[in-house]
Short mmCIF file of N, CA and C in Angstrom, two decimals:
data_model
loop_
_atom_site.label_atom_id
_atom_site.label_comp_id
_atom_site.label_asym_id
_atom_site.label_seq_id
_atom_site.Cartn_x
_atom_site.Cartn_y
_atom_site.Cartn_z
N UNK A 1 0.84 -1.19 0.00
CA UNK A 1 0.00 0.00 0.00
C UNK A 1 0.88 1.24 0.00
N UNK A 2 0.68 2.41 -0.77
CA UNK A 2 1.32 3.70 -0.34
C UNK A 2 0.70 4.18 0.48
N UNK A 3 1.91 4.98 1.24
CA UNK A 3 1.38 5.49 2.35
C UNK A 3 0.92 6.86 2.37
N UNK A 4 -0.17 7.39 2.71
CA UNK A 4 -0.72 9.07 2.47
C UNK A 4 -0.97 9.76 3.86
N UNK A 5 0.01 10.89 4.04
CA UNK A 5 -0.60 11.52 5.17
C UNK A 5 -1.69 12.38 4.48
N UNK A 6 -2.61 12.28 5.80
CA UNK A 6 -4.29 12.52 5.68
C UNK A 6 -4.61 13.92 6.73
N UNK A 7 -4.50 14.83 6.28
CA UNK A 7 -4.46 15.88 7.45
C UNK A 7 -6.34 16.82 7.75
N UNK A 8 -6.36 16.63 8.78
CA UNK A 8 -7.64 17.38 9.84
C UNK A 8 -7.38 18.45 10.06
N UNK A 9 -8.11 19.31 9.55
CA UNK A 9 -7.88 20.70 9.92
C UNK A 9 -9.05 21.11 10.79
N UNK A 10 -8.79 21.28 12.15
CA UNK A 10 -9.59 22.26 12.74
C UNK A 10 -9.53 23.54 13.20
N UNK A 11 -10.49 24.44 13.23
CA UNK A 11 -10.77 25.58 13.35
C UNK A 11 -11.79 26.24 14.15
N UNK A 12 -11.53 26.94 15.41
CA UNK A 12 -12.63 27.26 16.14
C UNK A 12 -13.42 25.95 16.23
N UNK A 13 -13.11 25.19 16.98
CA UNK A 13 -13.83 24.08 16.93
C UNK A 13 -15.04 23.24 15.75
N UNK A 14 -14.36 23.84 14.91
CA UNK A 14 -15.70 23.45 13.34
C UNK A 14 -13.72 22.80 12.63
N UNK A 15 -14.66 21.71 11.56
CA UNK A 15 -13.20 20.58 10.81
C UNK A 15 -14.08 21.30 9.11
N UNK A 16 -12.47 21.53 8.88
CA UNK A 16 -13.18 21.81 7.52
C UNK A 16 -13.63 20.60 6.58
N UNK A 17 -14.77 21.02 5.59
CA UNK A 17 -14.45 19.60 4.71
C UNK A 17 -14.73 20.37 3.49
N UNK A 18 -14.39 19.69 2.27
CA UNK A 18 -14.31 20.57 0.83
C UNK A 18 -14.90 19.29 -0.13
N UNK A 19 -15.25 19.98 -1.44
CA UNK A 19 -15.36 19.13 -2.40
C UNK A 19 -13.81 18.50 -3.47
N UNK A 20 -13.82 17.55 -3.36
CA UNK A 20 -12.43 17.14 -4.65
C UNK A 20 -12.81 17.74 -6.02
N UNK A 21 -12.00 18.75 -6.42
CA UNK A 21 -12.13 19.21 -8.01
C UNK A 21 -11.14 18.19 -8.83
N UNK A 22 -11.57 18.17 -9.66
CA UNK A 22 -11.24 17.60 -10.83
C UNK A 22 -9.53 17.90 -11.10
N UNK A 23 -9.63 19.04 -10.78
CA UNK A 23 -7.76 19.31 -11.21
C UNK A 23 -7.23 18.04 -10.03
N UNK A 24 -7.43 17.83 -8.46
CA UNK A 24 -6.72 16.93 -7.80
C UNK A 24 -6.43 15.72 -8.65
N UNK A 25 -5.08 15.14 -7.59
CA UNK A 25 -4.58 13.93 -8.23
C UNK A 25 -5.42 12.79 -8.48
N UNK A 26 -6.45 12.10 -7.64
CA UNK A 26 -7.08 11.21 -7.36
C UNK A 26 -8.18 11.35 -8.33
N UNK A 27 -8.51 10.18 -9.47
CA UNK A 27 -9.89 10.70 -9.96
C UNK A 27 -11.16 9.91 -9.29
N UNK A 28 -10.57 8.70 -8.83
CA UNK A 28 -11.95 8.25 -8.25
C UNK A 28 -12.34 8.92 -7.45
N UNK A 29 -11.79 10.02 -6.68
CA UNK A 29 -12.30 10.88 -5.28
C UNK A 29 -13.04 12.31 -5.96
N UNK A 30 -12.55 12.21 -7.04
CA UNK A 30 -12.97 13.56 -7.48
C UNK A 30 -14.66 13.61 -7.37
N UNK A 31 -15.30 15.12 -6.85
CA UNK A 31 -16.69 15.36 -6.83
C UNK A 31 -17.25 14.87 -5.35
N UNK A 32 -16.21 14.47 -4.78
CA UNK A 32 -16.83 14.02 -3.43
C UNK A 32 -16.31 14.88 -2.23
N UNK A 33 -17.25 14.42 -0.78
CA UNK A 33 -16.27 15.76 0.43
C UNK A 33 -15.47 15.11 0.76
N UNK A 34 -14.84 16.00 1.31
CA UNK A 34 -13.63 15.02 2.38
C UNK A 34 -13.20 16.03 3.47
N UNK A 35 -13.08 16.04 4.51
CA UNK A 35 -12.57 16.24 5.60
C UNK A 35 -10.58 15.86 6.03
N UNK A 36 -10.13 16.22 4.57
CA UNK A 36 -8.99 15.29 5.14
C UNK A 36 -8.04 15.79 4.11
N UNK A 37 -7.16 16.49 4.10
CA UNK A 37 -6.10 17.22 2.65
C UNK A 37 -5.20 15.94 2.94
N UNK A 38 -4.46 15.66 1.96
CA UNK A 38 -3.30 14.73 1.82
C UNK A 38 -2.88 14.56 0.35
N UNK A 39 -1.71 13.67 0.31
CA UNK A 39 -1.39 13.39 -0.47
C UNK A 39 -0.22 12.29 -0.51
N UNK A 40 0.29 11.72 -1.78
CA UNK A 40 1.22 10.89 -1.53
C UNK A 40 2.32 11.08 -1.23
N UNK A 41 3.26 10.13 -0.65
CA UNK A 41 4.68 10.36 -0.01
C UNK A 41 5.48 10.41 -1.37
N UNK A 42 5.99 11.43 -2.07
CA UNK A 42 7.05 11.57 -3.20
C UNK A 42 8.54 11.18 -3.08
N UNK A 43 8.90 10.41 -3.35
CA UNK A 43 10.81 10.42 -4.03
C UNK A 43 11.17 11.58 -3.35
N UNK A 44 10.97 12.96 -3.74
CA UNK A 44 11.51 14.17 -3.50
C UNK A 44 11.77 14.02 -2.31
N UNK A 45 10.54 13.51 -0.98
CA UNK A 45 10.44 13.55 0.53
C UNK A 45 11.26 13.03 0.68
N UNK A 46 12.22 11.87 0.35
CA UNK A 46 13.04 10.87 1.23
C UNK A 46 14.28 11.04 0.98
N UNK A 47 14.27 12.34 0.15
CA UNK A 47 15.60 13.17 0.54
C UNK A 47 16.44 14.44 1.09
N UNK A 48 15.44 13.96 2.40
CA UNK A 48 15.75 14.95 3.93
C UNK A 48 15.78 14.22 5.10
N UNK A 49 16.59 14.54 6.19
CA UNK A 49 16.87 14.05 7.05
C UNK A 49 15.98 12.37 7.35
N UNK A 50 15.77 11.21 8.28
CA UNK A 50 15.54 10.35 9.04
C UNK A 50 14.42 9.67 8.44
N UNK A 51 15.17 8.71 7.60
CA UNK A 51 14.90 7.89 6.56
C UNK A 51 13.73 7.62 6.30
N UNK A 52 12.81 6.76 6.04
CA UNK A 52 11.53 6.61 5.82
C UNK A 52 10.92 7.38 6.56
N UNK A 53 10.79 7.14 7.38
CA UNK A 53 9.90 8.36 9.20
C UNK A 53 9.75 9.58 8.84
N UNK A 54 11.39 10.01 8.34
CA UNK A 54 11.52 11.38 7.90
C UNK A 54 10.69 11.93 6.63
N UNK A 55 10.60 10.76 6.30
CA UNK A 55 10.07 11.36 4.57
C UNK A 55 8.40 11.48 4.82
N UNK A 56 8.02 10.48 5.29
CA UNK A 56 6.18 10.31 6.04
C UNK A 56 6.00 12.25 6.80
N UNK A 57 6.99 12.90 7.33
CA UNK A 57 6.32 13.87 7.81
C UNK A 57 7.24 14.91 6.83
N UNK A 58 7.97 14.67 6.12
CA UNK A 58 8.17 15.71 5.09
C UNK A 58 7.08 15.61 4.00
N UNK A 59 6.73 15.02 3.75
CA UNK A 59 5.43 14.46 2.96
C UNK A 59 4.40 15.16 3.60
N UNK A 60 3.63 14.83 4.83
CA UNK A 60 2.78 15.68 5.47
C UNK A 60 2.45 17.76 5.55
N UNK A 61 4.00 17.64 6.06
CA UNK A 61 4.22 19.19 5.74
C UNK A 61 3.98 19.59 4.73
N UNK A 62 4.71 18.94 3.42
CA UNK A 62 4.35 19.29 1.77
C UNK A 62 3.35 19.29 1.73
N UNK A 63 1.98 18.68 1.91
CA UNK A 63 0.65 19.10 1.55
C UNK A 63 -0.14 19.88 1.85
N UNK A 64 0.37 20.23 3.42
CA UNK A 64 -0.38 20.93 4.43
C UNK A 64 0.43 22.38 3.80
N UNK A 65 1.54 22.36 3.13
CA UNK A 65 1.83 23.66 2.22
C UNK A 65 1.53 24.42 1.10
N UNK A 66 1.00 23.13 0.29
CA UNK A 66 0.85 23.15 -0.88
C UNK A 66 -1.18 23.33 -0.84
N UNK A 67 -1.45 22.26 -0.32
CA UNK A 67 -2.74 22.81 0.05
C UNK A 67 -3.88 24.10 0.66
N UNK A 68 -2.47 25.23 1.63
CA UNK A 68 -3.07 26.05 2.10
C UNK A 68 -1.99 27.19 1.19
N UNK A 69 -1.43 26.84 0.04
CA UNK A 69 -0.83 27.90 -0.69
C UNK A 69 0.45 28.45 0.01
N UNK A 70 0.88 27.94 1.40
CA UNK A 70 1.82 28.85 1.86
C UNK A 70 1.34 29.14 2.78
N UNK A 71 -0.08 30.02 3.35
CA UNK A 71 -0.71 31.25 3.91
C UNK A 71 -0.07 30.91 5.04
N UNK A 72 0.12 30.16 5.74
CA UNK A 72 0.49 29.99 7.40
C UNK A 72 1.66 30.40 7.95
N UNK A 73 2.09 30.76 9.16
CA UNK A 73 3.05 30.70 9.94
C UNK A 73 3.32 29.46 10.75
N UNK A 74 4.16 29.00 11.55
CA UNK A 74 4.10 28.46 12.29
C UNK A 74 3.62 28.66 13.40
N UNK A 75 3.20 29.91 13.68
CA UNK A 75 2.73 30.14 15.17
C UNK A 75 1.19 30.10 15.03
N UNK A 76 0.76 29.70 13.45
CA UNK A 76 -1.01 29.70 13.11
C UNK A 76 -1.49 28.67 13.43
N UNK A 77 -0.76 27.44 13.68
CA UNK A 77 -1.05 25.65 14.08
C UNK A 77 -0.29 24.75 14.92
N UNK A 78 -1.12 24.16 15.25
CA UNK A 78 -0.34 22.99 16.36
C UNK A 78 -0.76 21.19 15.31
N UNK A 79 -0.25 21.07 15.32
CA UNK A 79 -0.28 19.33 14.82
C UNK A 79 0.43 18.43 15.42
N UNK A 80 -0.43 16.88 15.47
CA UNK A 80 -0.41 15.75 16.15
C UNK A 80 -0.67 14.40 15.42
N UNK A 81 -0.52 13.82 15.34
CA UNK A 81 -0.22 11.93 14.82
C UNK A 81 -1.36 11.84 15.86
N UNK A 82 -2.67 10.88 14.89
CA UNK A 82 -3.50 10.50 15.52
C UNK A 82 -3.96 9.20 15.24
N UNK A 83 -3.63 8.76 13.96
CA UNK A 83 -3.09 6.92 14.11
C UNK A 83 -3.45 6.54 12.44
N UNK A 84 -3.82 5.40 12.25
CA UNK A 84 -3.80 5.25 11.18
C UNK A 84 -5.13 4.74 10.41
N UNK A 85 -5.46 4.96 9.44
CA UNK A 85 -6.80 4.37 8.31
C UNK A 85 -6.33 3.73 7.50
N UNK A 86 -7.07 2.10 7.70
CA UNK A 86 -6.97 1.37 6.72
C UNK A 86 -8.31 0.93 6.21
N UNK A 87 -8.40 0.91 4.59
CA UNK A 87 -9.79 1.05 4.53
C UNK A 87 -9.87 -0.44 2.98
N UNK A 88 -10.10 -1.68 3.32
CA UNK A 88 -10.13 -2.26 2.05
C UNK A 88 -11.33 -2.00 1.33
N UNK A 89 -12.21 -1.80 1.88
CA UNK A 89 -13.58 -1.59 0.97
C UNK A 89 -14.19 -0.93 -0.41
N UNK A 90 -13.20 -0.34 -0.46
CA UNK A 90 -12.96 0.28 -2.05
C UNK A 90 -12.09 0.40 -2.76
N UNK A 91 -11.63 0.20 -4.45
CA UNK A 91 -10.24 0.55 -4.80
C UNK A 91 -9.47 1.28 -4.45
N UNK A 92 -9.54 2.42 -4.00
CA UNK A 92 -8.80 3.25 -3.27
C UNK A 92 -8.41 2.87 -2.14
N UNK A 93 -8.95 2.64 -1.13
CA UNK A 93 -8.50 2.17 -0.27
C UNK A 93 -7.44 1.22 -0.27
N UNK A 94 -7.83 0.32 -1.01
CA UNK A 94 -6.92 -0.81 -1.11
C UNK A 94 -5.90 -0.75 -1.16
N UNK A 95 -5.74 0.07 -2.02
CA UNK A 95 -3.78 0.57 -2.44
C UNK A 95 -3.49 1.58 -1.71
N UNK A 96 -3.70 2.14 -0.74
CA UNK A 96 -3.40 3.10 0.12
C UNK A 96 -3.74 2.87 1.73
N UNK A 97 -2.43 3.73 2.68
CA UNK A 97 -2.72 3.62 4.33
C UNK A 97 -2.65 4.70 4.37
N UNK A 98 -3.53 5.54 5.57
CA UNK A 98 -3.47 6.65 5.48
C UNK A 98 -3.34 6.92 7.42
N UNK A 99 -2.40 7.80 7.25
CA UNK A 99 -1.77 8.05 8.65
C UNK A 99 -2.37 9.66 8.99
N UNK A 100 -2.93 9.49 10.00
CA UNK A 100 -4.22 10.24 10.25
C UNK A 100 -3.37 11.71 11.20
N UNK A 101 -3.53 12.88 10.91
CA UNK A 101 -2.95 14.02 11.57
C UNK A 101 -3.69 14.79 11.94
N UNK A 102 -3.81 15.59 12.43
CA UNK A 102 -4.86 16.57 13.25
C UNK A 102 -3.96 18.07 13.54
N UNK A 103 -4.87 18.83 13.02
CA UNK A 103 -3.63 20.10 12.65
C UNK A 103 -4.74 20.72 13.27
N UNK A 104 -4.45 21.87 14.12
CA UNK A 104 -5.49 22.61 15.29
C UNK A 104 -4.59 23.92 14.48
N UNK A 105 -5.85 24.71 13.50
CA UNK A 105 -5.88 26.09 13.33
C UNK A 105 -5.57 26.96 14.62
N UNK A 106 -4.84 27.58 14.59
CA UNK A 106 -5.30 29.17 15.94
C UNK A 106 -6.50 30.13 15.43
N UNK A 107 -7.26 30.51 16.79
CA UNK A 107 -8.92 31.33 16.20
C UNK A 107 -8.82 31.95 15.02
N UNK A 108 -8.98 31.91 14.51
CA UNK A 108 -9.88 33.37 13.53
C UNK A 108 -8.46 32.42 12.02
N UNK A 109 -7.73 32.09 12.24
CA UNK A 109 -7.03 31.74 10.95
C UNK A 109 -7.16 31.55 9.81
N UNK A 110 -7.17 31.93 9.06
CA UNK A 110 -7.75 31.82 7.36
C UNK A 110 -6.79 30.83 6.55
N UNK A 111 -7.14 30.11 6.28
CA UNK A 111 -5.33 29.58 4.98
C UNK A 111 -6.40 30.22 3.88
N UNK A 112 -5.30 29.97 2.62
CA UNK A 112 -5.87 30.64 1.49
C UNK A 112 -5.65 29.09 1.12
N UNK A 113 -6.71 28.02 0.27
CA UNK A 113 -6.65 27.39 -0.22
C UNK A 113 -6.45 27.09 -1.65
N UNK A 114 -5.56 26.10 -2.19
CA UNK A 114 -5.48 25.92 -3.73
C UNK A 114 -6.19 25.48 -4.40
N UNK A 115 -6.58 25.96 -5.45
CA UNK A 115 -8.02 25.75 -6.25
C UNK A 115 -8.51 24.35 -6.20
N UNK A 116 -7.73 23.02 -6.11
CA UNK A 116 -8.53 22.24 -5.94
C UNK A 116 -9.28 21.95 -4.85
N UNK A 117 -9.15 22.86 -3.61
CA UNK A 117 -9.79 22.45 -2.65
C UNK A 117 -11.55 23.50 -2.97
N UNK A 118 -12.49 23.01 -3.53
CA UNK A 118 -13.89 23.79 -3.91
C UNK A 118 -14.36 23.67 -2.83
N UNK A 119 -14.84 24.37 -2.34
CA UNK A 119 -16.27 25.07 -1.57
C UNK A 119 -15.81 24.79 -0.09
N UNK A 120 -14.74 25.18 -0.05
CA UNK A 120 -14.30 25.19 1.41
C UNK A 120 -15.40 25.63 2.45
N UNK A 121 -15.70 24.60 3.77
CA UNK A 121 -16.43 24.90 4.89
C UNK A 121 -16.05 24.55 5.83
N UNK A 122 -16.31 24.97 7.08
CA UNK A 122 -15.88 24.70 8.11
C UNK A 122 -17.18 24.14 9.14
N UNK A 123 -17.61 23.01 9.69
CA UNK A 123 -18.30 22.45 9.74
C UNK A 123 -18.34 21.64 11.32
N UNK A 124 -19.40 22.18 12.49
CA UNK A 124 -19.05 21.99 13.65
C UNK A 124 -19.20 20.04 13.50
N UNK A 125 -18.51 19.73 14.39
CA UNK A 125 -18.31 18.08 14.30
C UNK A 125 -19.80 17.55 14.49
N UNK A 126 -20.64 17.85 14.89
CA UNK A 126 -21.81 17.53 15.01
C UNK A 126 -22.61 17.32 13.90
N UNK A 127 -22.43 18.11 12.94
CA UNK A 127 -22.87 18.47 12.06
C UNK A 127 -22.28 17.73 10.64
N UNK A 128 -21.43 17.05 11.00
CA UNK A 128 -20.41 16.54 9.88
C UNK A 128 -21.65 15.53 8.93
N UNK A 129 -21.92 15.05 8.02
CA UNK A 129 -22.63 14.43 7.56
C UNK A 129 -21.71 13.45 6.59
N UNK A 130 -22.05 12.26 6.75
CA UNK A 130 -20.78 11.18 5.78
C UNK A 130 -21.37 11.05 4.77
N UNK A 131 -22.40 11.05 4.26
CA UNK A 131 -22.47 10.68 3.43
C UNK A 131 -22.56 11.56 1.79
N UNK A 132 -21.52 11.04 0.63
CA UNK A 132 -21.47 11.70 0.08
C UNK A 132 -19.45 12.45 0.46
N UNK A 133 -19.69 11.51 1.06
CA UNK A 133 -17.99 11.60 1.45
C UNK A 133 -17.06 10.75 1.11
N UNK A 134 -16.06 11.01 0.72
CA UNK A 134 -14.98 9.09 0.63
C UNK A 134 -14.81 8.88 2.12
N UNK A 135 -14.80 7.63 1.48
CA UNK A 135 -14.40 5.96 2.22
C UNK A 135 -13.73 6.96 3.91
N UNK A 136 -12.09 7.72 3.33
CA UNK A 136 -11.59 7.59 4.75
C UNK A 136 -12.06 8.79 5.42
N UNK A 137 -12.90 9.60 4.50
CA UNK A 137 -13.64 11.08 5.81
C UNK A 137 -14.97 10.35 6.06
N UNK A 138 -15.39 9.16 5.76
CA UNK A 138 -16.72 8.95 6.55
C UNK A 138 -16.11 7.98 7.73
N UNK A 139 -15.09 7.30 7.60
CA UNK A 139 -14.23 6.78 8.61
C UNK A 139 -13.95 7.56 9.94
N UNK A 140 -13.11 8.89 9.23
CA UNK A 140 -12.66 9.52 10.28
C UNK A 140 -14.14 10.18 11.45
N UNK A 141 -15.30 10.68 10.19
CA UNK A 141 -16.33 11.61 11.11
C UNK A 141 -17.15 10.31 11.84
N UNK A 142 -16.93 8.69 11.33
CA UNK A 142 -17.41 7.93 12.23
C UNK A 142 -16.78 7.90 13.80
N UNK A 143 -15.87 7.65 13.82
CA UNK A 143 -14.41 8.53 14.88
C UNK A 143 -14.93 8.82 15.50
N UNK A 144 -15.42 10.78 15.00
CA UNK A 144 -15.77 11.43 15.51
C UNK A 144 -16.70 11.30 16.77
N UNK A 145 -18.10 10.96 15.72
CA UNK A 145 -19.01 10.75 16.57
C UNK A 145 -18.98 9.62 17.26
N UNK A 146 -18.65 8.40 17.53
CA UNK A 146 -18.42 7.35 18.41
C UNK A 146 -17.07 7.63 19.64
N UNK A 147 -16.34 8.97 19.62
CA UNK A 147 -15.50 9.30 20.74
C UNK A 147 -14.13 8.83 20.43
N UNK A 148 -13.98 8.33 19.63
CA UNK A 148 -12.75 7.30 18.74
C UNK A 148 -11.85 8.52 18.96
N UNK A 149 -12.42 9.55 18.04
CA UNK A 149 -11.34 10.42 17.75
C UNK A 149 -11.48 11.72 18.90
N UNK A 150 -10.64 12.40 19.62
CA UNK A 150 -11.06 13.45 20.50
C UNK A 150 -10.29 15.18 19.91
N UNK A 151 -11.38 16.12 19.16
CA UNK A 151 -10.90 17.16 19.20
C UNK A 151 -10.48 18.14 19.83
#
């Protein structure tokens, strides 16, 4: 399986979730929500410091960069390793593990998102609705609501 860090963005206590546009990498995901930016671990990643390990969170960072355009500081987020999704139930899944992160916005924070992320919302956990979501954001907002996961 490749491995994909899967990143949670929360904000003021609301998790964003977006629609997949068509420009993203993934086409079976495309048109659906997701609660979850990521992407795959690249060649490029595993040539910086602490070998595989190292490359899994240089990989992470890269998306969480590339996805919010840049906009952030470091003093705009806190992030945490919150375990892992394995999901056989669909082609996608199958060929992919996805190592689950949780990135805590500071109040009022804006990222500027890259066009493939459409109709950006921010969405109190209560409110999260799966369906109409992929495989690993109806996973994660199952989490949610069963206490699995703690924001």
């Amino acid at each position: 399986k490749q491995v994909v860090p899967y990143l949670l963005l929360i904000r003021d206590g609301r998790i964003l979730t977006y629609s997949r546009d068509k420009s993203g990498g993934e086409g079976r995901l495309h048109a659906m929500r997701s609660c979850g930016l990521g992407g795959h671990v690249e060649e490029k990643d595993y040539f910086k410091p602490g070998g595989w390990a190292g490359a899994i969170c240089v990989a992470a960072e890269r998306e969480f960069i590339e996805e919010t355009r840049d906009s952030l500081e470091p003093d705009d987020y806190d992030h945490s390793f919150i375990g892992f999704i394995n999901d056989d139930s669909d082609a996608v899944g199958r060929v992919h593990l996805g190592l689950l992160y949780l990135v805590a916005l500071a109040p009022g924070v804006s990222p500027r998102f890259a066009p493939e992320i459409a109709d950006p919302q921010w969405v109190a956990p209560q409110d999260l609705d799966p369906s109409g979501m992929e495989g690993w954001s109806r996973i994660v907002v199952e989490a949610i609501r069963e206490g699995r996961i703690t924001l």
